[in-house]
PDB file of C-alpha atoms in Angstrom:
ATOM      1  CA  UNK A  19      15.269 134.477  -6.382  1.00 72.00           C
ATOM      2  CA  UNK A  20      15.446 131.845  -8.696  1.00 84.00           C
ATOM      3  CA  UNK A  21      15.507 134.280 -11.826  1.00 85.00           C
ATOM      4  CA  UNK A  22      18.225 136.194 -10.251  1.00 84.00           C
ATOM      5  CA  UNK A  23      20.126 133.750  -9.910  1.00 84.00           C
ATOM      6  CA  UNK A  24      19.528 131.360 -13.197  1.00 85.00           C
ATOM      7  CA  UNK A  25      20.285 134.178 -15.613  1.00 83.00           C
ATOM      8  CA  UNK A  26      22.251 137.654 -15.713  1.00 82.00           C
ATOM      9  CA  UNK A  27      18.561 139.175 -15.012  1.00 85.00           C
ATOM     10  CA  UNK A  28      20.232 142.902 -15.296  1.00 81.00           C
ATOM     11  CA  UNK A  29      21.699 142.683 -18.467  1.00 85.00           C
ATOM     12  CA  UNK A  30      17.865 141.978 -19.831  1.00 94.00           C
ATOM     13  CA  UNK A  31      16.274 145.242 -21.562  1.00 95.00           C
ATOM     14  CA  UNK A  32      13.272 144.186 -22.417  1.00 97.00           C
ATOM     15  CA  UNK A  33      10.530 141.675 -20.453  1.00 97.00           C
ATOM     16  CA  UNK A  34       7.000 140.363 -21.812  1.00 98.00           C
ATOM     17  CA  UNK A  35       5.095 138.800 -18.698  1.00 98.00           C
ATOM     18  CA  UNK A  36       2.406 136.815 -20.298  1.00 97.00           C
ATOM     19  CA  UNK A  37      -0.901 136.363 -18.313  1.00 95.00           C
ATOM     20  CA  UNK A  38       0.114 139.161 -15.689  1.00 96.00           C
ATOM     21  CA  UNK A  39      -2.644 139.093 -13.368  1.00 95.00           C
ATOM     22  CA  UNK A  40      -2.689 141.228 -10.838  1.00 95.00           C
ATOM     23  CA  UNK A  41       0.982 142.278 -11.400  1.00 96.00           C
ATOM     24  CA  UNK A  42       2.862 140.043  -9.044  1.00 94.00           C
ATOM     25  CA  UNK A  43       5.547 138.938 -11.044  1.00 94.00           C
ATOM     26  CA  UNK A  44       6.139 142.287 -12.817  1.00 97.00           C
ATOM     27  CA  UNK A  45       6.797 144.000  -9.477  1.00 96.00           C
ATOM     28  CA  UNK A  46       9.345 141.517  -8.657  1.00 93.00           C
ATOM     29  CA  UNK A  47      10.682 141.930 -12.324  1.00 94.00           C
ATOM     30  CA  UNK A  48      11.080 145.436 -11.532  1.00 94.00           C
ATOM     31  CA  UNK A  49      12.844 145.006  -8.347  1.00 92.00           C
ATOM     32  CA  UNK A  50      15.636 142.948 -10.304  1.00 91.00           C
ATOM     33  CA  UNK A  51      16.024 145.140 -13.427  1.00 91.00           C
ATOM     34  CA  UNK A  52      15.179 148.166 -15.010  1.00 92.00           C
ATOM     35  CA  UNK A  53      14.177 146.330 -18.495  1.00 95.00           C
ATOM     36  CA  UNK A  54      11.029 147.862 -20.379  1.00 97.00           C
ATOM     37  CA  UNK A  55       8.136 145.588 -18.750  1.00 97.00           C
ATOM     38  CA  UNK A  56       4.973 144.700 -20.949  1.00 98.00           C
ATOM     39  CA  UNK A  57       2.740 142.142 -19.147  1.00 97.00           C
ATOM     40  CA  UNK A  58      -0.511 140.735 -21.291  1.00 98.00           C
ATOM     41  CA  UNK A  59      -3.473 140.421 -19.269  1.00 97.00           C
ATOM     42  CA  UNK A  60      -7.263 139.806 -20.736  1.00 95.00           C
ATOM     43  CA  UNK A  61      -8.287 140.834 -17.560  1.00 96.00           C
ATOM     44  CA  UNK A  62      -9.375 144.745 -17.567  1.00 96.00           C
ATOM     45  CA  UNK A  63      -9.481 144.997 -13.574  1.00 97.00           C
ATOM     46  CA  UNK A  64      -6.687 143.160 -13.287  1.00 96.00           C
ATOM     47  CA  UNK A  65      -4.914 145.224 -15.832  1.00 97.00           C
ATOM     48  CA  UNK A  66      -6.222 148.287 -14.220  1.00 96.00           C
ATOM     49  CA  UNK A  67      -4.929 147.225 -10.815  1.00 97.00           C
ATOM     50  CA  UNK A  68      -1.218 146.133 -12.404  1.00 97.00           C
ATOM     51  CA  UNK A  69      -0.946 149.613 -13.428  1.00 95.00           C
ATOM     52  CA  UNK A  70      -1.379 150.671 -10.257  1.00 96.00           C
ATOM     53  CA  UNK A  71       1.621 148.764  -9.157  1.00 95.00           C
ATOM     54  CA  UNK A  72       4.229 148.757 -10.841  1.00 96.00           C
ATOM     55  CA  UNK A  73       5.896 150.904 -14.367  1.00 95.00           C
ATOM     56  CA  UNK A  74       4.613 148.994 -17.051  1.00 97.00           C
ATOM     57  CA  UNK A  75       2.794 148.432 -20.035  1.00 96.00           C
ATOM     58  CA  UNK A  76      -0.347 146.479 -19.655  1.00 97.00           C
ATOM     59  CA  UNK A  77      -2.035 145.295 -23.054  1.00 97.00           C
ATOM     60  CA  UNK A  78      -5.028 142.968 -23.291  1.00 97.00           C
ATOM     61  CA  UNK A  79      -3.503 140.839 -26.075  1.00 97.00           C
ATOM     62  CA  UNK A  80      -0.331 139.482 -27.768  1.00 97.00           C
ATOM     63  CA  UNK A  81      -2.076 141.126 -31.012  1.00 96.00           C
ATOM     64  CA  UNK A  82      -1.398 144.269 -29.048  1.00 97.00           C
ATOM     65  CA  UNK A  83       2.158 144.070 -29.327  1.00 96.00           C
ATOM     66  CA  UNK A  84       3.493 146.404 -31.628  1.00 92.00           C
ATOM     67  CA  UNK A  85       5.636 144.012 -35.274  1.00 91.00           C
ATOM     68  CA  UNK A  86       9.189 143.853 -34.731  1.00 92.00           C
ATOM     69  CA  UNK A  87       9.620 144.384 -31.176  1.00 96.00           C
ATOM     70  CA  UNK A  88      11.209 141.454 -29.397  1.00 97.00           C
ATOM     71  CA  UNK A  89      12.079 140.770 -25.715  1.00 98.00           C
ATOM     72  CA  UNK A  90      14.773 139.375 -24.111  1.00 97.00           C
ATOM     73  CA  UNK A  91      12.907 137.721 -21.427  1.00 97.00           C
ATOM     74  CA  UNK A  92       9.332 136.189 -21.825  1.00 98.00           C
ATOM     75  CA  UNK A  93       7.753 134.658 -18.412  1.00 97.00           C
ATOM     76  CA  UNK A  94       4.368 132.502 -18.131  1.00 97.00           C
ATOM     77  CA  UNK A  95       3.770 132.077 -14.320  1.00 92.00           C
ATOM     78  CA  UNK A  96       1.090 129.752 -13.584  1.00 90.00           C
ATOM     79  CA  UNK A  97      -0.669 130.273 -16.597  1.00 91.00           C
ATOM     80  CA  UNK A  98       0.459 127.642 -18.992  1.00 92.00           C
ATOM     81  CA  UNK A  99      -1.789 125.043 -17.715  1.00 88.00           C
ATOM     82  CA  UNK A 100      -4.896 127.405 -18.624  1.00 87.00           C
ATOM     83  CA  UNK A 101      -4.362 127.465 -22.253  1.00 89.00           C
ATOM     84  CA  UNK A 102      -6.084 124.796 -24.177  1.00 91.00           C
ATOM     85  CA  UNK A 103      -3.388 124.798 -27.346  1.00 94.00           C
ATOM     86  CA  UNK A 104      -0.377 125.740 -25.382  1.00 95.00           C
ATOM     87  CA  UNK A 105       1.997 124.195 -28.085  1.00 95.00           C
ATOM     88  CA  UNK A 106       0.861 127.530 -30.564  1.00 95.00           C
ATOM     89  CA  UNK A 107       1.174 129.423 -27.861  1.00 96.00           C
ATOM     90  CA  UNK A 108       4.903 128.809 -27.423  1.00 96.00           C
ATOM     91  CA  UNK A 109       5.570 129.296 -31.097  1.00 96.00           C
ATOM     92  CA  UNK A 110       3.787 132.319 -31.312  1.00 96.00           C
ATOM     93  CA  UNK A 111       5.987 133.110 -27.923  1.00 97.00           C
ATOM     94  CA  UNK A 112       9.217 132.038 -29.356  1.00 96.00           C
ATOM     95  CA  UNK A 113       8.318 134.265 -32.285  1.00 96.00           C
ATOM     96  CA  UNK A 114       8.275 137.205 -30.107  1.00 97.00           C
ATOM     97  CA  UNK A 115      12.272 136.192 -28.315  1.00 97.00           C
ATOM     98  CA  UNK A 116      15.018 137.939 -29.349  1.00 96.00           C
ATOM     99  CA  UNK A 117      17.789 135.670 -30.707  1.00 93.00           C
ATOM    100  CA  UNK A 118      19.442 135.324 -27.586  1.00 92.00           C
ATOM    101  CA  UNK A 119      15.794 135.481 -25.749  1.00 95.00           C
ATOM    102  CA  UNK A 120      14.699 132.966 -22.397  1.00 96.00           C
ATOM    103  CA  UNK A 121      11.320 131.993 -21.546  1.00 97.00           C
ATOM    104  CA  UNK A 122      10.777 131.375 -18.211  1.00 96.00           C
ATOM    105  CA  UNK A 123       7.501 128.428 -16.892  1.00 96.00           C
ATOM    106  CA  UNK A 124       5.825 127.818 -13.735  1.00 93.00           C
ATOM    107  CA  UNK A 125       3.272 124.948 -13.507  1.00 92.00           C
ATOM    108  CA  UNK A 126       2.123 123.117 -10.896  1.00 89.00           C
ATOM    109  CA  UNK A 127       3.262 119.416 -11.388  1.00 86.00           C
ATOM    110  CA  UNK A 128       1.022 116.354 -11.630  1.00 79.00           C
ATOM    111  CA  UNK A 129       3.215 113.777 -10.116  1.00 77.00           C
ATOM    112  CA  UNK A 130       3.149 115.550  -6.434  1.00 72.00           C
ATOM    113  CA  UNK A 131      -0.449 115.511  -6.329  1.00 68.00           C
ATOM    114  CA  UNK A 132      -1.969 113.374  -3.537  1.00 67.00           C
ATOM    115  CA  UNK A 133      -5.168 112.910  -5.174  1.00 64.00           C
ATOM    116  CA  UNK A 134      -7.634 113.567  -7.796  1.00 65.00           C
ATOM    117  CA  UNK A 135      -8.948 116.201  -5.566  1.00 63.00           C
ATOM    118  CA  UNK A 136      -5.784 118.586  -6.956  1.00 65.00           C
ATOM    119  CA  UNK A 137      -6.775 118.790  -9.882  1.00 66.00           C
ATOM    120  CA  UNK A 138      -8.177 122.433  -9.976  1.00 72.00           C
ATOM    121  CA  UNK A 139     -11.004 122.759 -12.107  1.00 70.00           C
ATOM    122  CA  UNK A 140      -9.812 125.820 -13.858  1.00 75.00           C
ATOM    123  CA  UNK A 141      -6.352 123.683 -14.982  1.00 73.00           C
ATOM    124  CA  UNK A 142      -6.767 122.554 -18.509  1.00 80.00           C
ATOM    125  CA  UNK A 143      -3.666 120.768 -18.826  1.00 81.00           C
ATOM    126  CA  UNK A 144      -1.518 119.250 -15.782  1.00 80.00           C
ATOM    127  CA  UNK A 145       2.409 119.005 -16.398  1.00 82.00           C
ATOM    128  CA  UNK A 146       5.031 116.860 -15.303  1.00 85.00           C
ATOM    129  CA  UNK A 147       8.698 116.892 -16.067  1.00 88.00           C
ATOM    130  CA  UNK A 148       8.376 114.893 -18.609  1.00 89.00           C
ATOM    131  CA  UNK A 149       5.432 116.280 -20.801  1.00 88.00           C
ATOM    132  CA  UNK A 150       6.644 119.768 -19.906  1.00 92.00           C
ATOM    133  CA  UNK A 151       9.918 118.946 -21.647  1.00 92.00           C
ATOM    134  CA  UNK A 152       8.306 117.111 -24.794  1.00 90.00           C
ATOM    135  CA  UNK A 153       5.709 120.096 -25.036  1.00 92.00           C
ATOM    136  CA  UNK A 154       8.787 122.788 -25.541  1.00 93.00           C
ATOM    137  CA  UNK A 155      10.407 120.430 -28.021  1.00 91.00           C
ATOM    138  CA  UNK A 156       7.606 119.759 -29.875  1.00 92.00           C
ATOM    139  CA  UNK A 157       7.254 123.778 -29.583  1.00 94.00           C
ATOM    140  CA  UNK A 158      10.784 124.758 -31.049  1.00 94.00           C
ATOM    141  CA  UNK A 159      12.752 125.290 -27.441  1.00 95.00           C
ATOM    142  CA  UNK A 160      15.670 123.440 -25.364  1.00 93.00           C
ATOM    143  CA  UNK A 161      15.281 124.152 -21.588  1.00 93.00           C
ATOM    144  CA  UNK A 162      18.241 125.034 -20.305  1.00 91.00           C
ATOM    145  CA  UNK A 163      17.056 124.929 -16.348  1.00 90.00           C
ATOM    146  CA  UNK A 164      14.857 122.978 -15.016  1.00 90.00           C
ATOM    147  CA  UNK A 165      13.477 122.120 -11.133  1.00 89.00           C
ATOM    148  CA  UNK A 166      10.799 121.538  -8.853  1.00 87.00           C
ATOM    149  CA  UNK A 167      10.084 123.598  -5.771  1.00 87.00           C
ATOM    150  CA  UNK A 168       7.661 124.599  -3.590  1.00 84.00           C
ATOM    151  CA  UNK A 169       6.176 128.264  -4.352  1.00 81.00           C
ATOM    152  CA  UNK A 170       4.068 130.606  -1.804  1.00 80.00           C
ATOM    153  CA  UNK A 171       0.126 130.485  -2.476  1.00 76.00           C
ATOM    154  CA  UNK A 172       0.299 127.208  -4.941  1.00 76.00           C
ATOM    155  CA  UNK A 173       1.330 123.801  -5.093  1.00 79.00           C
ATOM    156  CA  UNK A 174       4.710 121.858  -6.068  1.00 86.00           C
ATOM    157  CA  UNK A 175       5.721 123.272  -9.281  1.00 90.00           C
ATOM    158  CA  UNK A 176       7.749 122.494 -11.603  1.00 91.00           C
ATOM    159  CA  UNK A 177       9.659 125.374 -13.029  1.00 93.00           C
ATOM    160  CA  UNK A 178      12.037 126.186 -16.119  1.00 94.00           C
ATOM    161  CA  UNK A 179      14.332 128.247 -18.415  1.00 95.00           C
ATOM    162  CA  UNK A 180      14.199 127.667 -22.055  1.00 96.00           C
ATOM    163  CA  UNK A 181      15.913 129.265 -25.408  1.00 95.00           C
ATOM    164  CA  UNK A 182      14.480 128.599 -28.583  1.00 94.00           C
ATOM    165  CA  UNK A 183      16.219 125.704 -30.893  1.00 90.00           C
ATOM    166  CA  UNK A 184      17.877 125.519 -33.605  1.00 80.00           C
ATOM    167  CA  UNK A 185      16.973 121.779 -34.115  1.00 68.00           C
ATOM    168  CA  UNK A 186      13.987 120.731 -36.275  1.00 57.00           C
ATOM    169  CA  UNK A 187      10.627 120.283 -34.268  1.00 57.00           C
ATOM    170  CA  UNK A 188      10.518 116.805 -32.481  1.00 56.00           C
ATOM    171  CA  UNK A 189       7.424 114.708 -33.111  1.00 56.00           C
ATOM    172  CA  UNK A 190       3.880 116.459 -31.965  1.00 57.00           C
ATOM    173  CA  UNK A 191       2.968 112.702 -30.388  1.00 60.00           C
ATOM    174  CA  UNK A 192       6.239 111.391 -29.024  1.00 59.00           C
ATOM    175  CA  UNK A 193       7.004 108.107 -30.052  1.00 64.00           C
ATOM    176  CA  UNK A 194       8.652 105.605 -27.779  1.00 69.00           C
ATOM    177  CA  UNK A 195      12.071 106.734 -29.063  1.00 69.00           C
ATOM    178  CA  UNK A 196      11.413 109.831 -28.380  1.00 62.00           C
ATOM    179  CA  UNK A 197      10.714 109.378 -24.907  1.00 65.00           C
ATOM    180  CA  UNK A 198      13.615 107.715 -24.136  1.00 68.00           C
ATOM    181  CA  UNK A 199      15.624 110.647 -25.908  1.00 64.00           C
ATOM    182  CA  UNK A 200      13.564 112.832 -23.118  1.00 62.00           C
ATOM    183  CA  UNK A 201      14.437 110.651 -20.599  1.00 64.00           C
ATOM    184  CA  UNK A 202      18.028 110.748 -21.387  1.00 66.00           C
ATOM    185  CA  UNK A 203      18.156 114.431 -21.884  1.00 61.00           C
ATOM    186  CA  UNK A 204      17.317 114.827 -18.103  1.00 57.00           C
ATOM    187  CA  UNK A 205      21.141 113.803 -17.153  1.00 56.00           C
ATOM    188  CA  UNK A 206      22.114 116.729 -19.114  1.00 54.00           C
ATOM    189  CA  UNK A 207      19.852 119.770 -17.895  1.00 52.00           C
ATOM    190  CA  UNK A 208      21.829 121.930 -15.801  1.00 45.00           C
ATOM    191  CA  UNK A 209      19.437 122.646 -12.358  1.00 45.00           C
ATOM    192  CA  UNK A 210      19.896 124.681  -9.540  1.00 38.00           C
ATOM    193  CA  UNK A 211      18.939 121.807  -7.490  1.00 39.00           C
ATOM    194  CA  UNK A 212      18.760 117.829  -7.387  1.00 40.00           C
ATOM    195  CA  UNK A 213      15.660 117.299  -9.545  1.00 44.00           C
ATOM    196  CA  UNK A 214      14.960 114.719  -6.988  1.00 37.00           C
ATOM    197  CA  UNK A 215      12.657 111.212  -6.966  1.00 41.00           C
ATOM    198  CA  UNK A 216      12.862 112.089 -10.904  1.00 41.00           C
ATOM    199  CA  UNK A 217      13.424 107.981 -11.777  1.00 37.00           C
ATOM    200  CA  UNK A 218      10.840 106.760  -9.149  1.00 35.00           C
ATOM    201  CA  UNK A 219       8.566 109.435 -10.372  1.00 41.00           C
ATOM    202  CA  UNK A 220       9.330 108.932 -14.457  1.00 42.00           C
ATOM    203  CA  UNK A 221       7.156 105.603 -15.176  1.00 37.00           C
ATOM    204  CA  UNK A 222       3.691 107.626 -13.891  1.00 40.00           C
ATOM    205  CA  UNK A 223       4.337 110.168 -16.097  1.00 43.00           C
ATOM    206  CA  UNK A 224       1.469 110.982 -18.575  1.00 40.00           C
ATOM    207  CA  UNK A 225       3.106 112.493 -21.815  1.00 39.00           C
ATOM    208  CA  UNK A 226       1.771 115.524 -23.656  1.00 44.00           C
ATOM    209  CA  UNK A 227       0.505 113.643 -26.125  1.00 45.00           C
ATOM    210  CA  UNK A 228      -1.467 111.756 -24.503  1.00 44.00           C
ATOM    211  CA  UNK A 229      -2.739 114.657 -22.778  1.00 44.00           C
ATOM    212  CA  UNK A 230      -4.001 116.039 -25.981  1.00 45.00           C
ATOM    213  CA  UNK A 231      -5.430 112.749 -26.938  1.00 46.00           C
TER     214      UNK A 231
END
């Protein structure tokens, strides 16, 4: 398991699964530590039937979240590329990190699709590498980890570990300086695996900014 493996998963205490659905990922989560799981899911079936499944807290909303508390882990599994301002949502998600906190992403990723016929209607946003990495930067996090792969039930992904920085915010439209500083910060990312095709794939990338454009 990829979160197993990328970080010391049992010395986590606390874990904030943002846009649970129908529990998945907590039940994993739960199977690889015995943190405190919260999940956040608008949902009321779906929280209903989360409950059912595994020992957590389900809460409708991020308001529900008691001030002060902090978690070690955050995760946002295939839910990123639902949010239509998913650059506030980070910061209000890096808010809620402890110091030493990771946030964990899973999007599908734009530059595997095979035609405009993957593009889900539901998806807001579509991510590469590339506009992944410039939204977190732009949101106040480094990723630490970063890879594709192939997960059960959805397309290629793209997925990612990130701490929150202690550099100023980059640019909110990257500028071409910027995206050559992204481009070179991709020889530095530790990954589990060869992040391959990356520098046949980098040239169709479409950057967050323009997304939001």
């Amino acid at each position: 398991d990829f979160l197993a493996t990328a970080l010391d998963i049992k010395s986590v205490h606390s874990i904030l699964d943002f846009g649970a659905g129908d529990g998945s990922l907590l039940c994993g989560l739960a199977k690889l530590s015995s943190a405190n799981l919260v999940g956040v899911e608008p949902s009321k079936d779906y929280r209903a039937f989360a409950e059912s499944r595994v020992s957590a807290e389900l809460l409708e909303s991020l308001t529900d979240i008691s001030d002060g508390t902090a978690f070690d882990l955050i995760t946002i599994n295939h839910v990123l590329e639902h949010i239509a301002d998913p650059k506030s949502l980070l910061e209000r998600l890096g808010r809620l990190l402890s110091p030493e906190g990771q946030l964990y992403i899973d999007v599908p990723d734009v530059t595997m699709y095979d035609s405009i016929e993957d593009l889900h209607i539901a998806h807001l946003l579509h991510f590469s590498l590339l506009s992944l990495l410039s939204l977190l930067e732009t949101s106040g996090f480094d990723c630490r980890v970063i890879e594709r792969h192939r997960p059960p039930d959805h397309p290629f992904s793209i997925r990612l570990i990130a701490t929150k920085s202690d550099r100023a915010a980059a640019p909110q439209v990257p500028t071409p300086d910027y995206v050559e500083h992204l481009k070179a910060r991709f020889s530095k990312i530790n990954s589990t695996e060869k992040l391959y095709r990356i520098k046949q794939r980098i040239s169709r990338v479409v950057s967050f900014g323009k997304l939001k454009r």
